[in-house]
């Protein structure tokens, strides 16, 4: 299976702190994407990083990709209570996305 | 902003009944997907659909499942004879090209009693 596996499964931090979530996968990919899911809602795309990219930024989000280690990390800086959600990495190898188990982030005000 | 819409938002059905979940993808998108998420678990790929045919399906997508795009706009998922373990959120998604971000609907919650 090429699915991503997130680490940690759950993360609880204070508002203003940074949150780092990691994702590992097993096979070659075209790109890796991060999605966010608020409880009971659909998934929202956050950022896509291609296999030939090493780092990408979008607002308070920073994503890194290490294809040699088959791993990626998502950093959310200066977290807010509204960032509380589940975060999933998804790997794309043949035009379909396979999602990991997700990291449940709780940001306390 | 264009969005993927799904109906119904919640359906309760008896085991053995047929269920049809409907999705209207973003109008100029070409690739369509169904995913499911059992409560508290990960999002699982079911099927992808392109050019009016299934392009890939997972082992979950057995003979009880089918998809079609009957009128060029709606994209439906049918479960012929529901089982208790089919209870889940079912998400439809679409993209304009094969390797890019997916746009997800808000999901249809299916409860099988």
PDB file of C-alpha atoms in Angstrom:
ATOM      1  CA  UNK A   1       0.000   0.000   0.000  1.00  0.00           C
ATOM      2  CA  UNK A   2       1.212   3.512  -0.754  1.00  0.00           C
ATOM      3  CA  UNK A   3      -0.933   5.118   1.905  1.00  0.00           C
ATOM      4  CA  UNK A   4       0.446   7.897   4.021  1.00  0.00           C
ATOM      5  CA  UNK A   5       0.742   7.451   7.746  1.00  0.00           C
ATOM      6  CA  UNK A   6       0.565  10.541   9.919  1.00  0.00           C
ATOM      7  CA  UNK A   7       2.357  11.094  13.134  1.00  0.00           C
ATOM      8  CA  UNK A   8       1.320  11.961  15.774  1.00  0.00           C
ATOM      9  CA  UNK A   9      -2.254  10.678  15.775  1.00  0.00           C
ATOM     10  CA  UNK A  10      -3.262  13.490  18.107  1.00  0.00           C
ATOM     11  CA  UNK A  11      -1.641  16.787  19.016  1.00  0.00           C
ATOM     12  CA  UNK A  12      -2.759  19.331  21.586  1.00  0.00           C
ATOM     13  CA  UNK A  13      -1.122  22.758  21.764  1.00  0.00           C
ATOM     14  CA  UNK A  14      -1.769  26.275  23.020  1.00  0.00           C
ATOM     15  CA  UNK A  15      -2.800  29.070  20.724  1.00  0.00           C
ATOM     16  CA  UNK A  16       0.245  30.811  19.288  1.00  0.00           C
ATOM     17  CA  UNK A  17       2.414  27.709  19.323  1.00  0.00           C
ATOM     18  CA  UNK A  18       3.557  25.924  16.179  1.00  0.00           C
ATOM     19  CA  UNK A  19       2.141  22.553  15.199  1.00  0.00           C
ATOM     20  CA  UNK A  20       4.138  19.990  13.260  1.00  0.00           C
ATOM     21  CA  UNK A  21       2.602  16.906  11.696  1.00  0.00           C
ATOM     22  CA  UNK A  22       4.505  14.231   9.840  1.00  0.00           C
ATOM     23  CA  UNK A  23       3.540  11.850   7.085  1.00  0.00           C
ATOM     24  CA  UNK A  24       5.334   8.802   5.744  1.00  0.00           C
ATOM     25  CA  UNK A  25       4.476   6.809   2.643  1.00  0.00           C
ATOM     26  CA  UNK A  26       5.700   3.703   0.912  1.00  0.00           C
ATOM     27  CA  UNK A  27       5.909   4.025  -2.861  1.00  0.00           C
ATOM     28  CA  UNK A  28       6.909   6.564  -5.493  1.00  0.00           C
ATOM     29  CA  UNK A  29       4.565   9.507  -5.845  1.00  0.00           C
ATOM     30  CA  UNK A  30       3.735  12.277  -8.297  1.00  0.00           C
ATOM     31  CA  UNK A  31       2.781  14.642  -5.540  1.00  0.00           C
ATOM     32  CA  UNK A  32       1.746  14.763  -1.909  1.00  0.00           C
ATOM     33  CA  UNK A  33      -1.130  16.825  -0.646  1.00  0.00           C
ATOM     34  CA  UNK A  34      -2.401  17.933   2.742  1.00  0.00           C
ATOM     35  CA  UNK A  35      -6.059  18.283   3.555  1.00  0.00           C
ATOM     36  CA  UNK A  36      -7.955  19.546   6.529  1.00  0.00           C
ATOM     37  CA  UNK A  37     -11.251  18.210   7.881  1.00  0.00           C
ATOM     38  CA  UNK A  38     -13.364  19.916  10.478  1.00  0.00           C
ATOM     39  CA  UNK A  39     -15.491  17.545  12.495  1.00  0.00           C
ATOM     40  CA  UNK A  40     -18.361  16.176  10.408  1.00  0.00           C
ATOM     41  CA  UNK A  41     -17.419  18.192   7.344  1.00  0.00           C
ATOM     42  CA  UNK A  42     -15.789  17.537   3.988  1.00  0.00           C
ATOM     43  CA  UNK A  43     -12.094  17.716   3.279  1.00  0.00           C
ATOM     44  CA  UNK A  44     -10.512  20.971   2.251  1.00  0.00           C
ATOM     45  CA  UNK A  45      -7.334  21.075   0.221  1.00  0.00           C
ATOM     46  CA  UNK A  46      -4.496  22.959   1.906  1.00  0.00           C
ATOM     47  CA  UNK A  47      -1.376  22.524  -0.169  1.00  0.00           C
ATOM     48  CA  UNK A  48       0.165  20.328  -2.856  1.00  0.00           C
ATOM     49  CA  UNK A  49       3.866  19.625  -3.169  1.00  0.00           C
ATOM     50  CA  UNK A  50       5.256  17.903  -6.232  1.00  0.00           C
ATOM     51  CA  UNK A  51       7.832  15.149  -6.089  1.00  0.00           C
ATOM     52  CA  UNK A  52      10.539  17.458  -7.456  1.00  0.00           C
ATOM     53  CA  UNK A  53       9.890  20.107  -4.802  1.00  0.00           C
ATOM     54  CA  UNK A  54      11.422  20.119  -1.343  1.00  0.00           C
ATOM     55  CA  UNK A  55       9.538  22.883   0.414  1.00  0.00           C
ATOM     56  CA  UNK A  56       6.434  24.941  -0.125  1.00  0.00           C
ATOM     57  CA  UNK A  57       4.751  27.751   1.776  1.00  0.00           C
ATOM     58  CA  UNK A  58       1.206  28.980   1.878  1.00  0.00           C
ATOM     59  CA  UNK A  59       0.374  31.611   4.473  1.00  0.00           C
ATOM     60  CA  UNK A  60       1.042  30.060   7.891  1.00  0.00           C
ATOM     61  CA  UNK A  61       1.593  26.638   6.352  1.00  0.00           C
ATOM     62  CA  UNK A  62       4.947  25.182   5.475  1.00  0.00           C
ATOM     63  CA  UNK A  63       5.264  21.774   3.855  1.00  0.00           C
ATOM     64  CA  UNK A  64       8.454  19.842   3.281  1.00  0.00           C
ATOM     65  CA  UNK A  65       8.984  16.719   1.240  1.00  0.00           C
ATOM     66  CA  UNK A  66      11.880  14.299   1.438  1.00  0.00           C
ATOM     67  CA  UNK A  67      11.453  11.708  -1.285  1.00  0.00           C
ATOM     68  CA  UNK A  68      14.572   9.818  -0.188  1.00  0.00           C
ATOM     69  CA  UNK A  69      12.961   9.200   3.199  1.00  0.00           C
ATOM     70  CA  UNK A  70       9.438   9.048   1.756  1.00  0.00           C
ATOM     71  CA  UNK A  71       8.245  11.567   4.277  1.00  0.00           C
ATOM     72  CA  UNK A  72       6.607  14.958   4.492  1.00  0.00           C
ATOM     73  CA  UNK A  73       5.861  17.400   7.248  1.00  0.00           C
ATOM     74  CA  UNK A  74       3.231  20.079   7.680  1.00  0.00           C
ATOM     75  CA  UNK A  75       4.044  23.001   9.942  1.00  0.00           C
ATOM     76  CA  UNK A  76       1.354  25.406  11.048  1.00  0.00           C
ATOM     77  CA  UNK A  77       2.889  28.483  12.596  1.00  0.00           C
ATOM     78  CA  UNK A  78       1.262  30.750  15.175  1.00  0.00           C
ATOM     79  CA  UNK A  79      -1.673  28.392  15.584  1.00  0.00           C
ATOM     80  CA  UNK A  80      -5.191  29.610  16.298  1.00  0.00           C
ATOM     81  CA  UNK A  81      -8.141  27.925  17.943  1.00  0.00           C
ATOM     82  CA  UNK A  82      -9.772  27.844  14.495  1.00  0.00           C
ATOM     83  CA  UNK A  83      -6.987  25.534  13.301  1.00  0.00           C
ATOM     84  CA  UNK A  84      -8.522  22.764  15.416  1.00  0.00           C
ATOM     85  CA  UNK A  85      -9.296  19.981  12.933  1.00  0.00           C
ATOM     86  CA  UNK A  86      -8.000  16.712  11.554  1.00  0.00           C
ATOM     87  CA  UNK A  87      -5.183  16.952   9.034  1.00  0.00           C
ATOM     88  CA  UNK A  88      -4.567  14.300   6.421  1.00  0.00           C
ATOM     89  CA  UNK A  89      -1.759  13.737   4.007  1.00  0.00           C
ATOM     90  CA  UNK A  90      -2.621  12.126   0.694  1.00  0.00           C
ATOM     91  CA  UNK A  91      -0.299  10.628  -1.865  1.00  0.00           C
ATOM     92  CA  UNK A  92      -0.917  10.614  -5.579  1.00  0.00           C
ATOM     93  CA  UNK A  93       0.845   8.095  -7.772  1.00  0.00           C
ATOM     94  CA  UNK A  94      -1.575   7.168 -10.511  1.00  0.00           C
ATOM     95  CA  UNK A  95      -4.222   9.832 -10.509  1.00  0.00           C
ATOM     96  CA  UNK A  96      -5.982   8.770  -7.320  1.00  0.00           C
ATOM     97  CA  UNK A  97      -5.345  10.042  -3.832  1.00  0.00           C
ATOM     98  CA  UNK A  98      -4.742   7.676  -0.948  1.00  0.00           C
ATOM     99  CA  UNK A  99      -5.215   9.225   2.475  1.00  0.00           C
ATOM    100  CA  UNK A 100      -3.445   8.503   5.717  1.00  0.00           C
ATOM    101  CA  UNK A 101      -5.034   8.069   9.126  1.00  0.00           C
ATOM    102  CA  UNK A 102      -4.788  11.752   9.962  1.00  0.00           C
ATOM    103  CA  UNK A 103      -3.571  13.849  12.851  1.00  0.00           C
ATOM    104  CA  UNK A 104      -6.185  15.324  15.152  1.00  0.00           C
ATOM    105  CA  UNK A 105      -5.006  18.794  16.135  1.00  0.00           C
ATOM    106  CA  UNK A 106      -6.496  20.616  19.084  1.00  0.00           C
ATOM    107  CA  UNK A 107      -5.497  24.236  19.640  1.00  0.00           C
ATOM    108  CA  UNK A 108      -6.495  25.565  23.033  1.00  0.00           C
ATOM    109  CA  UNK A 109      -7.250  29.267  23.373  1.00  0.00           C
TER     110      UNK A 109
ATOM    111  CA  UNK B   1     -16.774  29.820  -5.942  1.00  0.00           C
ATOM    112  CA  UNK B   2     -17.739  26.552  -7.646  1.00  0.00           C
ATOM    113  CA  UNK B   3     -18.325  23.642  -5.346  1.00  0.00           C
ATOM    114  CA  UNK B   4     -19.193  19.981  -5.304  1.00  0.00           C
ATOM    115  CA  UNK B   5     -22.665  19.372  -3.937  1.00  0.00           C
ATOM    116  CA  UNK B   6     -23.972  16.134  -2.487  1.00  0.00           C
ATOM    117  CA  UNK B   7     -27.431  14.883  -1.611  1.00  0.00           C
ATOM    118  CA  UNK B   8     -28.804  13.704   0.683  1.00  0.00           C
ATOM    119  CA  UNK B   9     -26.787  15.016   3.579  1.00  0.00           C
ATOM    120  CA  UNK B  10     -28.021  12.168   5.737  1.00  0.00           C
ATOM    121  CA  UNK B  11     -29.861   8.970   4.861  1.00  0.00           C
ATOM    122  CA  UNK B  12     -31.084   6.275   7.201  1.00  0.00           C
ATOM    123  CA  UNK B  13     -31.956   2.945   5.630  1.00  0.00           C
ATOM    124  CA  UNK B  14     -32.713  -0.620   6.568  1.00  0.00           C
ATOM    125  CA  UNK B  15     -30.202  -3.355   5.912  1.00  0.00           C
ATOM    126  CA  UNK B  16     -30.758  -4.884   2.490  1.00  0.00           C
ATOM    127  CA  UNK B  17     -32.242  -1.752   0.952  1.00  0.00           C
ATOM    128  CA  UNK B  18     -30.831   0.005  -2.065  1.00  0.00           C
ATOM    129  CA  UNK B  19     -29.350   3.462  -1.624  1.00  0.00           C
ATOM    130  CA  UNK B  20     -28.402   6.062  -4.219  1.00  0.00           C
ATOM    131  CA  UNK B  21     -26.131   8.925  -3.251  1.00  0.00           C
ATOM    132  CA  UNK B  22     -25.958  11.863  -5.594  1.00  0.00           C
ATOM    133  CA  UNK B  23     -23.227  14.316  -6.428  1.00  0.00           C
ATOM    134  CA  UNK B  24     -22.966  17.299  -8.728  1.00  0.00           C
ATOM    135  CA  UNK B  25     -19.269  17.816  -9.468  1.00  0.00           C
ATOM    136  CA  UNK B  26     -17.775  21.123 -10.525  1.00  0.00           C
ATOM    137  CA  UNK B  27     -18.980  21.715 -14.057  1.00  0.00           C
ATOM    138  CA  UNK B  28     -15.738  21.730 -16.048  1.00  0.00           C
ATOM    139  CA  UNK B  29     -14.082  18.913 -14.110  1.00  0.00           C
ATOM    140  CA  UNK B  30     -13.255  15.656 -15.811  1.00  0.00           C
ATOM    141  CA  UNK B  31     -12.332  13.200 -13.065  1.00  0.00           C
ATOM    142  CA  UNK B  32     -14.766  12.109 -10.401  1.00  0.00           C
ATOM    143  CA  UNK B  33     -14.278  10.107  -7.235  1.00  0.00           C
ATOM    144  CA  UNK B  34     -16.126   8.507  -4.383  1.00  0.00           C
ATOM    145  CA  UNK B  35     -14.476   8.096  -1.017  1.00  0.00           C
ATOM    146  CA  UNK B  36     -15.898   6.873   2.240  1.00  0.00           C
ATOM    147  CA  UNK B  37     -15.032   7.515   5.859  1.00  0.00           C
ATOM    148  CA  UNK B  38     -16.234   5.251   8.611  1.00  0.00           C
ATOM    149  CA  UNK B  39     -16.704   7.239  11.807  1.00  0.00           C
ATOM    150  CA  UNK B  40     -13.355   8.055  13.379  1.00  0.00           C
ATOM    151  CA  UNK B  41     -11.353   6.345  10.667  1.00  0.00           C
ATOM    152  CA  UNK B  42      -9.410   7.394   7.621  1.00  0.00           C
ATOM    153  CA  UNK B  43     -10.797   8.446   4.265  1.00  0.00           C
ATOM    154  CA  UNK B  44     -10.851   5.412   1.946  1.00  0.00           C
ATOM    155  CA  UNK B  45     -10.790   5.476  -1.835  1.00  0.00           C
ATOM    156  CA  UNK B  46     -13.715   3.676  -3.473  1.00  0.00           C
ATOM    157  CA  UNK B  47     -13.706   4.481  -7.172  1.00  0.00           C
ATOM    158  CA  UNK B  48     -12.547   6.926  -9.810  1.00  0.00           C
ATOM    159  CA  UNK B  49     -14.476   7.755 -12.960  1.00  0.00           C
ATOM    160  CA  UNK B  50     -13.297   9.369 -16.157  1.00  0.00           C
ATOM    161  CA  UNK B  51     -14.754   9.629 -19.642  1.00  0.00           C
ATOM    162  CA  UNK B  52     -17.941   7.863 -18.542  1.00  0.00           C
ATOM    163  CA  UNK B  53     -16.279   4.786 -17.220  1.00  0.00           C
ATOM    164  CA  UNK B  54     -14.595   3.512 -14.091  1.00  0.00           C
ATOM    165  CA  UNK B  55     -10.861   4.113 -14.284  1.00  0.00           C
ATOM    166  CA  UNK B  56      -9.962   2.499 -10.992  1.00  0.00           C
ATOM    167  CA  UNK B  57     -11.692   0.913  -8.029  1.00  0.00           C
ATOM    168  CA  UNK B  58     -10.640  -0.381  -4.659  1.00  0.00           C
ATOM    169  CA  UNK B  59     -11.312  -3.782  -3.133  1.00  0.00           C
ATOM    170  CA  UNK B  60     -14.073  -2.154  -1.092  1.00  0.00           C
ATOM    171  CA  UNK B  61     -15.949  -1.379  -4.299  1.00  0.00           C
ATOM    172  CA  UNK B  62     -17.460  -4.821  -4.831  1.00  0.00           C
ATOM    173  CA  UNK B  63     -20.456  -5.943  -6.904  1.00  0.00           C
ATOM    174  CA  UNK B  64     -22.823  -4.234  -4.493  1.00  0.00           C
ATOM    175  CA  UNK B  65     -21.525  -0.843  -5.593  1.00  0.00           C
ATOM    176  CA  UNK B  66     -21.995   0.922  -8.895  1.00  0.00           C
ATOM    177  CA  UNK B  67     -21.482   4.406 -10.247  1.00  0.00           C
ATOM    178  CA  UNK B  68     -22.865   6.263 -13.193  1.00  0.00           C
ATOM    179  CA  UNK B  69     -23.184   9.707 -14.674  1.00  0.00           C
ATOM    180  CA  UNK B  70     -26.608   9.443 -16.251  1.00  0.00           C
ATOM    181  CA  UNK B  71     -27.151  12.967 -17.508  1.00  0.00           C
ATOM    182  CA  UNK B  72     -23.723  14.536 -17.825  1.00  0.00           C
ATOM    183  CA  UNK B  73     -24.005  16.439 -14.578  1.00  0.00           C
ATOM    184  CA  UNK B  74     -25.028  14.144 -11.720  1.00  0.00           C
ATOM    185  CA  UNK B  75     -22.580  11.492 -10.555  1.00  0.00           C
ATOM    186  CA  UNK B  76     -24.235   8.785  -8.500  1.00  0.00           C
ATOM    187  CA  UNK B  77     -23.100   6.007  -6.209  1.00  0.00           C
ATOM    188  CA  UNK B  78     -25.512   3.117  -5.784  1.00  0.00           C
ATOM    189  CA  UNK B  79     -25.323   0.476  -3.101  1.00  0.00           C
ATOM    190  CA  UNK B  80     -27.636  -2.355  -4.116  1.00  0.00           C
ATOM    191  CA  UNK B  81     -28.179  -4.152  -0.834  1.00  0.00           C
ATOM    192  CA  UNK B  82     -26.828  -2.224   2.111  1.00  0.00           C
ATOM    193  CA  UNK B  83     -25.044  -3.877   5.007  1.00  0.00           C
ATOM    194  CA  UNK B  84     -24.494  -2.569   8.518  1.00  0.00           C
ATOM    195  CA  UNK B  85     -20.831  -2.010   7.732  1.00  0.00           C
ATOM    196  CA  UNK B  86     -21.748   0.363   4.882  1.00  0.00           C
ATOM    197  CA  UNK B  87     -22.615   2.961   7.504  1.00  0.00           C
ATOM    198  CA  UNK B  88     -20.195   5.813   6.830  1.00  0.00           C
ATOM    199  CA  UNK B  89     -19.758   9.261   5.363  1.00  0.00           C
ATOM    200  CA  UNK B  90     -19.516   9.094   1.600  1.00  0.00           C
ATOM    201  CA  UNK B  91     -17.615  11.886  -0.086  1.00  0.00           C
ATOM    202  CA  UNK B  92     -17.721  12.810  -3.732  1.00  0.00           C
ATOM    203  CA  UNK B  93     -14.793  14.689  -5.234  1.00  0.00           C
ATOM    204  CA  UNK B  94     -13.767  16.036  -8.615  1.00  0.00           C
ATOM    205  CA  UNK B  95     -10.715  17.512 -10.308  1.00  0.00           C
ATOM    206  CA  UNK B  96     -10.048  19.120 -13.637  1.00  0.00           C
ATOM    207  CA  UNK B  97      -7.011  17.000 -14.450  1.00  0.00           C
ATOM    208  CA  UNK B  98      -5.564  13.764 -13.158  1.00  0.00           C
ATOM    209  CA  UNK B  99      -2.940  14.998 -10.720  1.00  0.00           C
ATOM    210  CA  UNK B 100      -4.133  17.979  -8.798  1.00  0.00           C
ATOM    211  CA  UNK B 101      -6.154  19.005  -5.825  1.00  0.00           C
ATOM    212  CA  UNK B 102      -9.439  17.304  -5.201  1.00  0.00           C
ATOM    213  CA  UNK B 103     -12.516  19.351  -4.483  1.00  0.00           C
ATOM    214  CA  UNK B 104     -14.703  17.504  -2.014  1.00  0.00           C
ATOM    215  CA  UNK B 105     -18.366  17.768  -1.276  1.00  0.00           C
ATOM    216  CA  UNK B 106     -19.630  17.979   2.281  1.00  0.00           C
ATOM    217  CA  UNK B 107     -20.513  14.308   2.271  1.00  0.00           C
ATOM    218  CA  UNK B 108     -23.559  12.102   2.643  1.00  0.00           C
ATOM    219  CA  UNK B 109     -23.897  10.330   5.950  1.00  0.00           C
ATOM    220  CA  UNK B 110     -25.361   6.855   5.475  1.00  0.00           C
ATOM    221  CA  UNK B 111     -26.735   5.007   8.477  1.00  0.00           C
ATOM    222  CA  UNK B 112     -27.742   1.389   7.946  1.00  0.00           C
ATOM    223  CA  UNK B 113     -29.961  -0.107  10.642  1.00  0.00           C
TER     224      UNK B 113
END
